[in-house]
Short mmCIF file of N, CA and C in Angstrom, two decimals:
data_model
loop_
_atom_site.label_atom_id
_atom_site.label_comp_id
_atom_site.label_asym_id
_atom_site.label_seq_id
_atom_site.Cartn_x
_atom_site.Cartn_y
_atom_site.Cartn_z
N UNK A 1354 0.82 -1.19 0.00
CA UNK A 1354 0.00 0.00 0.00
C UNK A 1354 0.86 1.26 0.00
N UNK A 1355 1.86 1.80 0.53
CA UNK A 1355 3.06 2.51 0.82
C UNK A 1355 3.33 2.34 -0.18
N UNK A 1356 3.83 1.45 -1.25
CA UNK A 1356 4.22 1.88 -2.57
C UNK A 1356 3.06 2.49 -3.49
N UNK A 1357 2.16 2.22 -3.53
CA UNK A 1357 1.52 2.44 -4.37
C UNK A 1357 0.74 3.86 -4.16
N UNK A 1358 0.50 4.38 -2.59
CA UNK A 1358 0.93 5.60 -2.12
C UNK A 1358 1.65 6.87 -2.75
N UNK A 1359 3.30 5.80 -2.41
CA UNK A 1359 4.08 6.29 -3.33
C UNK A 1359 4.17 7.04 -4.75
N UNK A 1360 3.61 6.20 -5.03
CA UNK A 1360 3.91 6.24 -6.79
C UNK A 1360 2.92 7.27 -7.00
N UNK A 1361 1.53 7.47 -6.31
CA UNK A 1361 0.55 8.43 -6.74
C UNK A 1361 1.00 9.96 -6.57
N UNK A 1362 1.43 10.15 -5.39
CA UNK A 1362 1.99 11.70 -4.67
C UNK A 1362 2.89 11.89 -5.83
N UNK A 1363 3.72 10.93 -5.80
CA UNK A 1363 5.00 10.94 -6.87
C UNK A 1363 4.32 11.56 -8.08
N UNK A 1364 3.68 11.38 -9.07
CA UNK A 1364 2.65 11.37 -10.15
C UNK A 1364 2.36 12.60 -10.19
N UNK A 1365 1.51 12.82 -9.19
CA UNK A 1365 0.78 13.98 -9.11
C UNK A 1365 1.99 15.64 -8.84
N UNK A 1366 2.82 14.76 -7.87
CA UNK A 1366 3.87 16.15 -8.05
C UNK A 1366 4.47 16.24 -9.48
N UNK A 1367 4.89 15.30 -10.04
CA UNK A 1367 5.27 15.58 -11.27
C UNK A 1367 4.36 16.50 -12.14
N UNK A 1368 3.14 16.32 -12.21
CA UNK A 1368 2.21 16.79 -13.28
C UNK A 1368 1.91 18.36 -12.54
N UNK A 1369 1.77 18.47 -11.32
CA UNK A 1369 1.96 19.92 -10.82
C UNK A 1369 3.51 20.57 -11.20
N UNK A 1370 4.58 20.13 -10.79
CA UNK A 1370 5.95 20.77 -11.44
C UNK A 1370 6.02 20.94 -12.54
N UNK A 1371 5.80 20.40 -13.43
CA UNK A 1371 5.64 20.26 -14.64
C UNK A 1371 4.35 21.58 -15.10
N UNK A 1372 3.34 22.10 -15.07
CA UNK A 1372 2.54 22.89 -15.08
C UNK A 1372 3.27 24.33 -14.54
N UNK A 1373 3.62 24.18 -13.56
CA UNK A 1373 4.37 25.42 -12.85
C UNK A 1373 5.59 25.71 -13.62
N UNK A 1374 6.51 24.90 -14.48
CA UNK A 1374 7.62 25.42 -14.89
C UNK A 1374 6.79 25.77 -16.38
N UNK A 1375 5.71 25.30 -17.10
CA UNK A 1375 5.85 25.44 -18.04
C UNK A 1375 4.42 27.05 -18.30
N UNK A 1376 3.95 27.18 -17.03
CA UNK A 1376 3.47 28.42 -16.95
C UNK A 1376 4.36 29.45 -16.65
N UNK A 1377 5.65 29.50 -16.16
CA UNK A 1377 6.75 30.29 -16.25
C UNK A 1377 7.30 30.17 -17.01
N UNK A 1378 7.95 29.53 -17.63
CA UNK A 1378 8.37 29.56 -18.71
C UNK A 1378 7.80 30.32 -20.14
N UNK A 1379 6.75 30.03 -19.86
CA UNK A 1379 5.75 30.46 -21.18
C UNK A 1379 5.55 32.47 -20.84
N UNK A 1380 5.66 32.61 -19.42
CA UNK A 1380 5.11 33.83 -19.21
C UNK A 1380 6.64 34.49 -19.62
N UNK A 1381 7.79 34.31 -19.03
CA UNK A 1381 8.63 35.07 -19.11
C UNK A 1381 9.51 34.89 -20.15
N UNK A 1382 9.57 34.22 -21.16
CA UNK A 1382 10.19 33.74 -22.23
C UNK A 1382 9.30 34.39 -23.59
N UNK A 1383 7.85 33.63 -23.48
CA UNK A 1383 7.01 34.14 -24.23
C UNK A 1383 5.72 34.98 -24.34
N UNK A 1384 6.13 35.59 -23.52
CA UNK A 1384 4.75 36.47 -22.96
C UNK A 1384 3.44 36.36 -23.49
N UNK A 1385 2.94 34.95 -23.28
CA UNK A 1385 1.50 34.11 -23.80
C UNK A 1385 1.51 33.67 -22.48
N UNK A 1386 0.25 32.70 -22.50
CA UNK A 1386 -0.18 31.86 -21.29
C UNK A 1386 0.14 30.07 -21.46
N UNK A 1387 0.76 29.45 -21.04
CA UNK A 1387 0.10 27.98 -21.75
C UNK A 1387 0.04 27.06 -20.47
N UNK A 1388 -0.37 25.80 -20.70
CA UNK A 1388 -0.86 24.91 -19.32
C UNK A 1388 -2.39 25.33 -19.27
N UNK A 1389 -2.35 24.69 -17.96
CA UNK A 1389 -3.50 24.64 -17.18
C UNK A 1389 -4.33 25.74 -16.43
N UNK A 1390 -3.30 25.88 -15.56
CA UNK A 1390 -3.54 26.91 -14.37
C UNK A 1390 -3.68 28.21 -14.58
N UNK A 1391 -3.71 28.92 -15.49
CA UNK A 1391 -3.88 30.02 -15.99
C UNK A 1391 -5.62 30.35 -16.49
N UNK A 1392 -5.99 28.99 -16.55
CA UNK A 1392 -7.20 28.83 -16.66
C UNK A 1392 -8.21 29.03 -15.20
N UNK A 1393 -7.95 28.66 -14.55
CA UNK A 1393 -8.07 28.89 -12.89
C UNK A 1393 -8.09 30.39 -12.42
N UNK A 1394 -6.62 30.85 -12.31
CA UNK A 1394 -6.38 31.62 -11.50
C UNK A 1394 -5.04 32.55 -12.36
N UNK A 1395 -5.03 33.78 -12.00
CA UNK A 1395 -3.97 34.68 -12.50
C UNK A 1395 -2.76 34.94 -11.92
N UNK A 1396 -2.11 34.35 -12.31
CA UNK A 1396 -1.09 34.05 -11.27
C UNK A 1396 0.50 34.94 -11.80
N UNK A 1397 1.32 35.65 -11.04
CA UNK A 1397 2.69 36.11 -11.38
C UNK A 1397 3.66 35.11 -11.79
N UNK A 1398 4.41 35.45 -12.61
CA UNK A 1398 5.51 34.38 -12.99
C UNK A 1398 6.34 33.80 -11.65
N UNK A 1399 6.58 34.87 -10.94
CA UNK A 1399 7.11 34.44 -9.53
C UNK A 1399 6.49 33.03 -8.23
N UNK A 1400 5.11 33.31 -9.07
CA UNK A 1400 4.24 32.04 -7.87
C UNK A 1400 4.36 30.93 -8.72
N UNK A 1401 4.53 30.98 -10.19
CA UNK A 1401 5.08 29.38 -11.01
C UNK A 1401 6.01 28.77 -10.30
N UNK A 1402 7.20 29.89 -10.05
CA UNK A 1402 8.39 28.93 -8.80
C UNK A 1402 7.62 28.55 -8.21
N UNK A 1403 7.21 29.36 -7.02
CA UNK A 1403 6.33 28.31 -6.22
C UNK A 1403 5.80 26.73 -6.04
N UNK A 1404 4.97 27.02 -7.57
CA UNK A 1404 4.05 25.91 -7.84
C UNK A 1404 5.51 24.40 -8.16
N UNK A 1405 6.08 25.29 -8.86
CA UNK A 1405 7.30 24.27 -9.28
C UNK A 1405 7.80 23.77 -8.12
N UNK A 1406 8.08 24.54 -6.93
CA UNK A 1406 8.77 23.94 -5.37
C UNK A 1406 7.65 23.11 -4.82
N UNK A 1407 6.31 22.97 -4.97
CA UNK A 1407 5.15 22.52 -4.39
C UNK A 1407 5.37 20.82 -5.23
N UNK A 1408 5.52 21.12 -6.75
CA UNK A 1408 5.80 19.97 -7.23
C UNK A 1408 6.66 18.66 -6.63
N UNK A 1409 7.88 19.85 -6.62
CA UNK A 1409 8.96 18.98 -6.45
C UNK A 1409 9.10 18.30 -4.83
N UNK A 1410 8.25 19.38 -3.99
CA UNK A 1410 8.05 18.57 -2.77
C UNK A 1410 7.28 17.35 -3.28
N UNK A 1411 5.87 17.34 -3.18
CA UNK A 1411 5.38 16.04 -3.67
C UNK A 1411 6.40 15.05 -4.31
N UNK A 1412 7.27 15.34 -5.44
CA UNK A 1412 7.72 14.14 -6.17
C UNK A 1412 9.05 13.33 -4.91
N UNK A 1413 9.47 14.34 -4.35
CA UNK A 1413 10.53 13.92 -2.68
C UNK A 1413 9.59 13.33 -2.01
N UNK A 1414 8.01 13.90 -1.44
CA UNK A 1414 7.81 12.75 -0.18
C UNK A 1414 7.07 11.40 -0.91
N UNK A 1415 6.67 11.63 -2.14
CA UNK A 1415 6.26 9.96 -3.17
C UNK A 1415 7.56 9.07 -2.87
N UNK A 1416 9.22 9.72 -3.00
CA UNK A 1416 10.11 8.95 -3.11
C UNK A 1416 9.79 8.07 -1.73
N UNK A 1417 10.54 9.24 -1.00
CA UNK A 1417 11.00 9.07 0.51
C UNK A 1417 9.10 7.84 1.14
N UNK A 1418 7.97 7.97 0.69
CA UNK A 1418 7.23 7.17 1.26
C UNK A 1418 7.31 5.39 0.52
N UNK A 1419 8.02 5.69 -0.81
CA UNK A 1419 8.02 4.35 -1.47
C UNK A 1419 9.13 3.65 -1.34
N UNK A 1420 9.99 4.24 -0.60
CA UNK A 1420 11.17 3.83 -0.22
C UNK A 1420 11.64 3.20 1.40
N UNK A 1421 10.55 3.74 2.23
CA UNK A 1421 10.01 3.69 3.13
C UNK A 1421 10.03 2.00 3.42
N UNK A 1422 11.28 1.34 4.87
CA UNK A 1422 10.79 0.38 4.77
C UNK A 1422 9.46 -0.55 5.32
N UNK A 1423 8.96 -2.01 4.74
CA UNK A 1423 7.85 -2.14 5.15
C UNK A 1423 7.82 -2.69 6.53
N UNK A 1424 6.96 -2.23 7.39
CA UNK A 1424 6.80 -2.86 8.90
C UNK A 1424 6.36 -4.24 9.14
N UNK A 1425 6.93 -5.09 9.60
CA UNK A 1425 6.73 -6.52 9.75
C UNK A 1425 5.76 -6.84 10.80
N UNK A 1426 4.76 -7.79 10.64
CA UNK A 1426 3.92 -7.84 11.36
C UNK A 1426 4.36 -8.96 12.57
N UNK A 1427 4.29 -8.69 13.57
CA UNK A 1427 4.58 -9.62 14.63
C UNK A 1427 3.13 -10.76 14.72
N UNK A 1428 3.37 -12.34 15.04
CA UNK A 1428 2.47 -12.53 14.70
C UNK A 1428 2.45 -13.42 16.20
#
């Protein structure tokens, strides 16, 4: 269960980091909108970092929980 835990947080931070760099990117490179989140909410190029550090937490505690060893049941 802990892996598979894992792997979801993991997932999901990716697809948030991934959104956050490519809504910064897009703002300060190409001064358009692209992604998701722009659809939502109006956001400064500065809170994409953000979103990108929010990512990359998630994709660290997916690791750190799937890596996590498993507890043995005393029987």
């Amino acid at each position: 269960m802990r892996t598979t835990i894992g792997y979801t947080v993991e997932s999901i931070g990716y697809v948030i980091g991934a959104q956050g760099l490519i809504g910064f990117a897009s703002q300060v490179f190409f001064g358009t909108e692209w992604g998701w989140i722009h659809k939502v909410v109006d956001l400064p190029s500065t809170a994409h970092l953000g979103i990108v550090a929010v990512g990359l937490a998630l994709v660290l505690a997916g690791v750190k929980t799937r890596k996590a060893p498993e507890r043995q049941e005393v029987a």
